[in-house]
Every structure is written in structure tokens, then in C-alpha cells.
Coordinates of N, CA, C and O in Angstrom, one line a residue:
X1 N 9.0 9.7 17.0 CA 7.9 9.7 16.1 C 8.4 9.3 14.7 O 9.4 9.9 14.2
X2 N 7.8 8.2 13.9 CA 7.8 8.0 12.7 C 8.2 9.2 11.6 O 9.1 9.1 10.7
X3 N 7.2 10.5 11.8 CA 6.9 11.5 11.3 C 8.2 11.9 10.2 O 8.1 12.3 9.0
X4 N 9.2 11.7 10.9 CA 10.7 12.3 9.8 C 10.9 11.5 9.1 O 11.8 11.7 8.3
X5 N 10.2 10.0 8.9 CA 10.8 8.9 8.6 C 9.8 9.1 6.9 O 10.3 8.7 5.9
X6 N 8.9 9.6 6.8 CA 7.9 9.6 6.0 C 8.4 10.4 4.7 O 7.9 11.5 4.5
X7 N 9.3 10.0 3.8 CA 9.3 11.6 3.0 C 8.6 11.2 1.6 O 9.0 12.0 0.7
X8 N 7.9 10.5 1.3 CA 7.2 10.3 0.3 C 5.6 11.3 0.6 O 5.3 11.9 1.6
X9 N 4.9 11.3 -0.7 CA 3.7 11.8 -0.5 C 3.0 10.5 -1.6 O 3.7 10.1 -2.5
X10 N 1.8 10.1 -1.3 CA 1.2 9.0 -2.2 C -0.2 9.0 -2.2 O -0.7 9.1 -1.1
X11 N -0.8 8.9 -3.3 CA -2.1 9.1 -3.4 C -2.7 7.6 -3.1 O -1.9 6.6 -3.2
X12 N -3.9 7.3 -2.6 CA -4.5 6.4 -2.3 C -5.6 6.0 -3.1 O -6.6 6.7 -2.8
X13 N -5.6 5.1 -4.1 CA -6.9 4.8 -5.2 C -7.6 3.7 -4.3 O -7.1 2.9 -3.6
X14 N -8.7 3.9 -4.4 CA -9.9 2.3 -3.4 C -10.7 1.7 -4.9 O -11.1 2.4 -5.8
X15 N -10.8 0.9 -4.8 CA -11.8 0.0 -5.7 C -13.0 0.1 -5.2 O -13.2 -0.3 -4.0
X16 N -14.1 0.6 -6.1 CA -15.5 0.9 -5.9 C -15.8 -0.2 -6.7 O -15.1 -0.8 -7.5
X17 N -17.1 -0.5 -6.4 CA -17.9 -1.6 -7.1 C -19.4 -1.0 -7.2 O -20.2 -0.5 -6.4
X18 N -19.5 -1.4 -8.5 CA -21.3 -0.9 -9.3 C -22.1 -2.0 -9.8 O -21.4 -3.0 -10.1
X19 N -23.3 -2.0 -9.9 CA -23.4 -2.9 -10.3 C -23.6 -2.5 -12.0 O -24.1 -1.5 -12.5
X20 N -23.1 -3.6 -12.5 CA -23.1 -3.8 -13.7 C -24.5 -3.8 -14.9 O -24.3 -3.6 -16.1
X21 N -25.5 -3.9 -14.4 CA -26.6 -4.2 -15.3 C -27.0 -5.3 -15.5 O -28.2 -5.4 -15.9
X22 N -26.0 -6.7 -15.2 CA -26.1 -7.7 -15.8 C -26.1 -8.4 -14.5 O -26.1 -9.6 -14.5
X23 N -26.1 -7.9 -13.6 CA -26.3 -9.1 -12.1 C -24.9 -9.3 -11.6 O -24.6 -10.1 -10.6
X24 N -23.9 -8.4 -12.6 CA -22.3 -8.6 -11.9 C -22.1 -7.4 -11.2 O -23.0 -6.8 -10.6
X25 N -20.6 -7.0 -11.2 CA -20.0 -5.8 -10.3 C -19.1 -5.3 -11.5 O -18.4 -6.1 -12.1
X26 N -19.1 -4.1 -11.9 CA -18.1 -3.3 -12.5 C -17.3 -2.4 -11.4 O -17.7 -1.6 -10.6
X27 N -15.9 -2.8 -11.6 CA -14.6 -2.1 -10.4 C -13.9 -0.9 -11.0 O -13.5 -1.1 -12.2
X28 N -13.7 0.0 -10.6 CA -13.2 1.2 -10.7 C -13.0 1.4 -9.6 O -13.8 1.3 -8.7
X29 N -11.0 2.1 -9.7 CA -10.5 3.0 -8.6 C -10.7 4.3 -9.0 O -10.6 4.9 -10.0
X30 N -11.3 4.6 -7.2 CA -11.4 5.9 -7.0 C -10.5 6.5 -6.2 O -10.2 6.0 -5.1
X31 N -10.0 7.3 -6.5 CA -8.8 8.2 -5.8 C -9.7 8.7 -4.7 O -10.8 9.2 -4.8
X32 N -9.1 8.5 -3.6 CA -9.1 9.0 -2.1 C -9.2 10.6 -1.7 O -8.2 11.1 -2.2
X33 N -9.6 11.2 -1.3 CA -9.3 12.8 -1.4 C -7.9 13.0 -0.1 O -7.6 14.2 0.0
X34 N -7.5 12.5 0.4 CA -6.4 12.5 1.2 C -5.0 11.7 0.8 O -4.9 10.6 1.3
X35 N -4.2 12.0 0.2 CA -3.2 11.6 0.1 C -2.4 11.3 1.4 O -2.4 12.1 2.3
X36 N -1.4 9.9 1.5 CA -0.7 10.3 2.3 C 0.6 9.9 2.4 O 1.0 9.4 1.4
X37 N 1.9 10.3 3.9 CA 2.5 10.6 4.1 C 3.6 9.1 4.0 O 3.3 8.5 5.0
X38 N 4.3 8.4 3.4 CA 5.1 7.2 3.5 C 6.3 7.0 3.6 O 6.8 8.1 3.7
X39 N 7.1 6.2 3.7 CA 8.4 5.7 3.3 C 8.2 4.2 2.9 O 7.5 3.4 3.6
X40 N 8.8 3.9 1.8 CA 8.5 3.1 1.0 C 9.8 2.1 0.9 O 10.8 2.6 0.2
X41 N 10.1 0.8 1.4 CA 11.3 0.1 1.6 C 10.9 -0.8 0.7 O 9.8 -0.8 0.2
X42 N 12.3 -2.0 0.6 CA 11.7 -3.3 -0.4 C 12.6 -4.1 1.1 O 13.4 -3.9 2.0
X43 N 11.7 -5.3 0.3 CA 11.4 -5.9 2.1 C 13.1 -6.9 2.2 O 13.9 -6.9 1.2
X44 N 13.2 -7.5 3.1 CA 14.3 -8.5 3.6 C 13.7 -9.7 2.7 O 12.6 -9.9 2.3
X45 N 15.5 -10.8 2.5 CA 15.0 -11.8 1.6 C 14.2 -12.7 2.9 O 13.6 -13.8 2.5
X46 N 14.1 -12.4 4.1 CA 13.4 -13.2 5.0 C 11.7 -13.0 5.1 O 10.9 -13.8 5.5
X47 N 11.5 -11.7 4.7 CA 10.0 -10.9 4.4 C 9.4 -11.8 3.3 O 8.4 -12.4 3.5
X48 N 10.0 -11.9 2.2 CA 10.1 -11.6 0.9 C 9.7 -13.6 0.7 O 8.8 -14.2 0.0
X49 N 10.8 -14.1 1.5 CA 10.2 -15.7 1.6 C 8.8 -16.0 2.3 O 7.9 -16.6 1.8
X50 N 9.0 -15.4 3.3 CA 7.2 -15.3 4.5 C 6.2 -15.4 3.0 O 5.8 -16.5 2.6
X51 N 6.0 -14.6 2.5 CA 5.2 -14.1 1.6 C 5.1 -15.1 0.5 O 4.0 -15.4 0.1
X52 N 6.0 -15.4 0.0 CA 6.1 -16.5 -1.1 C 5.6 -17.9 -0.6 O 5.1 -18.6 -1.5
X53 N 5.7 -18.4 0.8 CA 5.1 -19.2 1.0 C 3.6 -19.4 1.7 O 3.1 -20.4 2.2
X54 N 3.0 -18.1 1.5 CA 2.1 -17.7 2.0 C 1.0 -17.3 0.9 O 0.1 -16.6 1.1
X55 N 1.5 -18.0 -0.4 CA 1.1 -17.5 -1.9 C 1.0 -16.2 -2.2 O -0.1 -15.8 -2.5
X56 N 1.6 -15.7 -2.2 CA 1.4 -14.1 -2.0 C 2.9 -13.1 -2.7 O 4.0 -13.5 -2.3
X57 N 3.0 -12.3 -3.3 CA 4.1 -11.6 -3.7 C 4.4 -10.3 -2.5 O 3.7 -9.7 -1.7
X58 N 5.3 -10.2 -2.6 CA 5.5 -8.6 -1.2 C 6.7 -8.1 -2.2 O 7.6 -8.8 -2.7
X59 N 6.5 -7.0 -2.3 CA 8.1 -6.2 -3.3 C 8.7 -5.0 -2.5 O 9.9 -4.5 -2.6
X60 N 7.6 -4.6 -1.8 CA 7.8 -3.0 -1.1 C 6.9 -3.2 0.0 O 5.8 -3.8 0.0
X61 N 7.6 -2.5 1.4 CA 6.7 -2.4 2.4 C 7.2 -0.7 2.9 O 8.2 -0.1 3.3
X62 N 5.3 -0.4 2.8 CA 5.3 1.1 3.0 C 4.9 1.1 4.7 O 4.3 0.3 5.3
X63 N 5.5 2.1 5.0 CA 5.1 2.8 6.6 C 4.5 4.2 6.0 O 4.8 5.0 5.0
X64 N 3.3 4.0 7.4 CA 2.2 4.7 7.4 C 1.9 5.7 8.8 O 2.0 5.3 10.0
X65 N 1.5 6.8 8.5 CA 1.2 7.3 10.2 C 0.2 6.2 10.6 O -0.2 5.3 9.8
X66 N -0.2 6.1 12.0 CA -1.3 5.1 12.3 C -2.9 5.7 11.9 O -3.9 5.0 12.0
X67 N -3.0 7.1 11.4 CA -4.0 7.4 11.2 C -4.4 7.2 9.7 O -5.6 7.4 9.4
X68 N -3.5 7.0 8.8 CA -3.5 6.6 7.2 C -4.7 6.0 6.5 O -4.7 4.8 6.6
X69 N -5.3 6.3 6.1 CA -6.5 4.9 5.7 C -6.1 4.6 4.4 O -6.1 5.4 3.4
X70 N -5.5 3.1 4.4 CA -5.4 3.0 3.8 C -5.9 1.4 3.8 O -5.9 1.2 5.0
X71 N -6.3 0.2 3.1 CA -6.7 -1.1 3.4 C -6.1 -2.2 2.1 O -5.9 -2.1 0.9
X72 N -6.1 -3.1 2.8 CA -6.0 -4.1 1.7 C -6.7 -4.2 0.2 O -7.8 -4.7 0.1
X73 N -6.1 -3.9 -0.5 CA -6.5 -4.3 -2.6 C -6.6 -2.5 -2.7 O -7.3 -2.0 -3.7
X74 N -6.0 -1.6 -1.8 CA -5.6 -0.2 -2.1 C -4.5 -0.1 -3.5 O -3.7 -0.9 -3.7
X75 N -4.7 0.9 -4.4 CA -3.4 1.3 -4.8 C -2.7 2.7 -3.8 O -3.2 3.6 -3.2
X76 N -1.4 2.1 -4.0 CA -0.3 4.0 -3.5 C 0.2 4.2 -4.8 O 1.0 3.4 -5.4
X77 N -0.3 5.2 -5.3 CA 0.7 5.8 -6.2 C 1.8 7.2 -6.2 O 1.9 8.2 -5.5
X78 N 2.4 6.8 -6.9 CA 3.4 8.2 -6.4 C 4.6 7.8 -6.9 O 4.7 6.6 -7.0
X79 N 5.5 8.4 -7.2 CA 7.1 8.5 -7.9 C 7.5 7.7 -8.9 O 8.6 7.1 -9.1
X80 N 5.9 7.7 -9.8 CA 6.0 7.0 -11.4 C 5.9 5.4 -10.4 O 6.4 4.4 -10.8
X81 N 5.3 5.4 -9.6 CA 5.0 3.9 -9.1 C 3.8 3.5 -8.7 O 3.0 4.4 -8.3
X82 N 3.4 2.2 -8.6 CA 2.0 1.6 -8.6 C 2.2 0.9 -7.4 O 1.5 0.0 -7.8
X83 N 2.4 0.6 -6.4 CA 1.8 -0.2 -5.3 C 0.6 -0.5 -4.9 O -0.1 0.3 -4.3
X84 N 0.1 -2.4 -5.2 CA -1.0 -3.3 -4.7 C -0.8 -3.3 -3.2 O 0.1 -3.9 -2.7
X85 N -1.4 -2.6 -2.5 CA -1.4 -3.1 -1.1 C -1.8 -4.7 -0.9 O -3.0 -4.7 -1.3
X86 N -1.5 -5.8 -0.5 CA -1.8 -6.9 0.4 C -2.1 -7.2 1.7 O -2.8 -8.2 2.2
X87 N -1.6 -6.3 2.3 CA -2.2 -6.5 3.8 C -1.6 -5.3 4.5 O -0.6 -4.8 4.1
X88 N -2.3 -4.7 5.7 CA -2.3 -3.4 6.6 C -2.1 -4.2 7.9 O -2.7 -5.2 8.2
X89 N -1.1 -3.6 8.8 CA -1.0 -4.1 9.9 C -0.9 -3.1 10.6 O -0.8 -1.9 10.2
X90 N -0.8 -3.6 12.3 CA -0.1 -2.5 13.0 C 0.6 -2.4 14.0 O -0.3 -2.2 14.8
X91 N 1.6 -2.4 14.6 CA 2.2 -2.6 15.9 C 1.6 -3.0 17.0 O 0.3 -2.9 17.0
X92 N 2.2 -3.5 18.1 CA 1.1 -3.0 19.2 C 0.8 -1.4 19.9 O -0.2 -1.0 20.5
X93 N 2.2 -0.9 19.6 CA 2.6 0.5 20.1 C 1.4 1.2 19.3 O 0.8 1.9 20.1
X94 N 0.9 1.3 18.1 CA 0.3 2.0 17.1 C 0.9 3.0 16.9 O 0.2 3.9 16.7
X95 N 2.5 3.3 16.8 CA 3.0 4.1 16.3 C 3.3 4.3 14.7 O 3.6 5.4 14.2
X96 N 3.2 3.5 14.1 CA 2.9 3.3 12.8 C 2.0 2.3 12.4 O 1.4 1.6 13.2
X97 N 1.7 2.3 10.6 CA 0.8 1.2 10.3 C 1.7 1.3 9.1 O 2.1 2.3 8.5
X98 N 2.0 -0.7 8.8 CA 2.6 -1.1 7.6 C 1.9 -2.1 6.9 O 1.4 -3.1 7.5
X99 N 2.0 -1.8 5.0 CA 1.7 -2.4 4.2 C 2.3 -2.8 3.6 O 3.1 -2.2 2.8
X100 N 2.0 -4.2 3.7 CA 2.9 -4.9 2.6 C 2.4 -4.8 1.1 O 1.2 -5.0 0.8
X101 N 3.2 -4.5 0.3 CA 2.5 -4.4 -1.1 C 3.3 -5.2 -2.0 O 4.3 -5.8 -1.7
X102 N 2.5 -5.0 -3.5 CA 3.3 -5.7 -4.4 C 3.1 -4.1 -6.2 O 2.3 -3.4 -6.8
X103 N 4.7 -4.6 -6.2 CA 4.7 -3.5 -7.2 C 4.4 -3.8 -8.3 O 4.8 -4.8 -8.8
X104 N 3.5 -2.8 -9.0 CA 2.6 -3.0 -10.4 C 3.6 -2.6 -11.8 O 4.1 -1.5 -11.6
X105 N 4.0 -3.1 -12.7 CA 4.6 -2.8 -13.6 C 3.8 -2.6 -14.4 O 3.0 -3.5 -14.6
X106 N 3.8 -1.7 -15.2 CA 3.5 -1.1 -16.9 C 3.8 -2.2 -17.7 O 4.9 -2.6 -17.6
X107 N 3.0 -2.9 -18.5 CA 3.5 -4.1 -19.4 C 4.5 -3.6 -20.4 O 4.4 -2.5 -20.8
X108 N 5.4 -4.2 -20.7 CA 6.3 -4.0 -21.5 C 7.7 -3.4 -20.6 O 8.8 -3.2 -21.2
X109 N 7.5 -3.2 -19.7 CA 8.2 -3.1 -19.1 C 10.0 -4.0 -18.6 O 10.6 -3.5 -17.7

């Protein structure tokens, strides 16, 4: 089982959309009422190329129970850190679900 593998805890923010007033969409994350359970790796320089030529950044790839909801343009937050999810996948086994993400930095950083 994944389960021992998990020792993070991470909140899950989703982007809601309103409409604006003006015929647009105003975006706000809304935190999730289930946090969940992770381990949080930074990927291989062979991951890490996939993604770069796929226009895309990857910095961290989180594991997930398979029951996680968590989806693509998610934040995880958790341990003073910001993770963009990019994409949710899943085995064929469904013993876990991984996200590739990209890490948010604080400006000035």
C-alpha cells in the first residue's frame, strides 16, 4: 500500500469562477474541505525534459491515494509551499494517483 509512503498533509485550493458583471469570469480559489494525504518528490532530469518539451514546467511530483480529488489548475499547499498541479494521472493498478506540478514561488523570492 502507498499509505506509509504519504507523510505530508496538503490542502487542496480549486478555482471557482463567477461571473463578473461585465460578461467575463472572476477566479477565486476555494479551499477544498478535505485536505489530503501526499508525498511530494522533485521529478528525474528525464521527467523534467518530457515536460519541457511538452511546453510545460514540472518541479515536484506529488503521490496521491487513488481516492484524492484532486484535478488539473489545483493548488496543494502545505509546508510553506505552493504547488500548480498540471496534470493528474493514474496507474493502471489504481493504486495511487500522480501529479505533476509546478512550484509557485513568492515574488522576490
Amino acid at each position: 500500500m502507498i499509505d506509509r509512503w504519504l507523510n505530508r498533509t496538503l490542502q487542496v485550493w480549486r478555482p471557482n469562477e463567477t461571473p463578473d458583471g461585465a460578461g467575463g469570469q472572476d477566479v477565486t480559489l476555494v479551499r477544498r474541505p478535505d485536505d489530503v494525504r501526499a508525498k511530494v518528490d522533485q521529478p528525474g532530469t528525464a521527467e523534467r525534459t518530457l515536460a519541457m518539451q511538452a511546453g510545460t514546467e514540472h518541479s515536484h511530483t506529488v503521490y496521491l491515494l487513488p481516492s484524492a480529488d484532486v484535478a488539473r489548475g489545483d493548488e496543494l499547499r502545505g509546508g510553506g509551499q505552493v504547488l500548480k498541479v498540471r496534470s493528474v494521472a493514474e496507474p493502471s493498478s489504481t493504486r495511487y494517483r500522480r501529479a505533476e506540478c509546478k512550484l509557485i514561488e513568492p515574488e522576490g523570492s
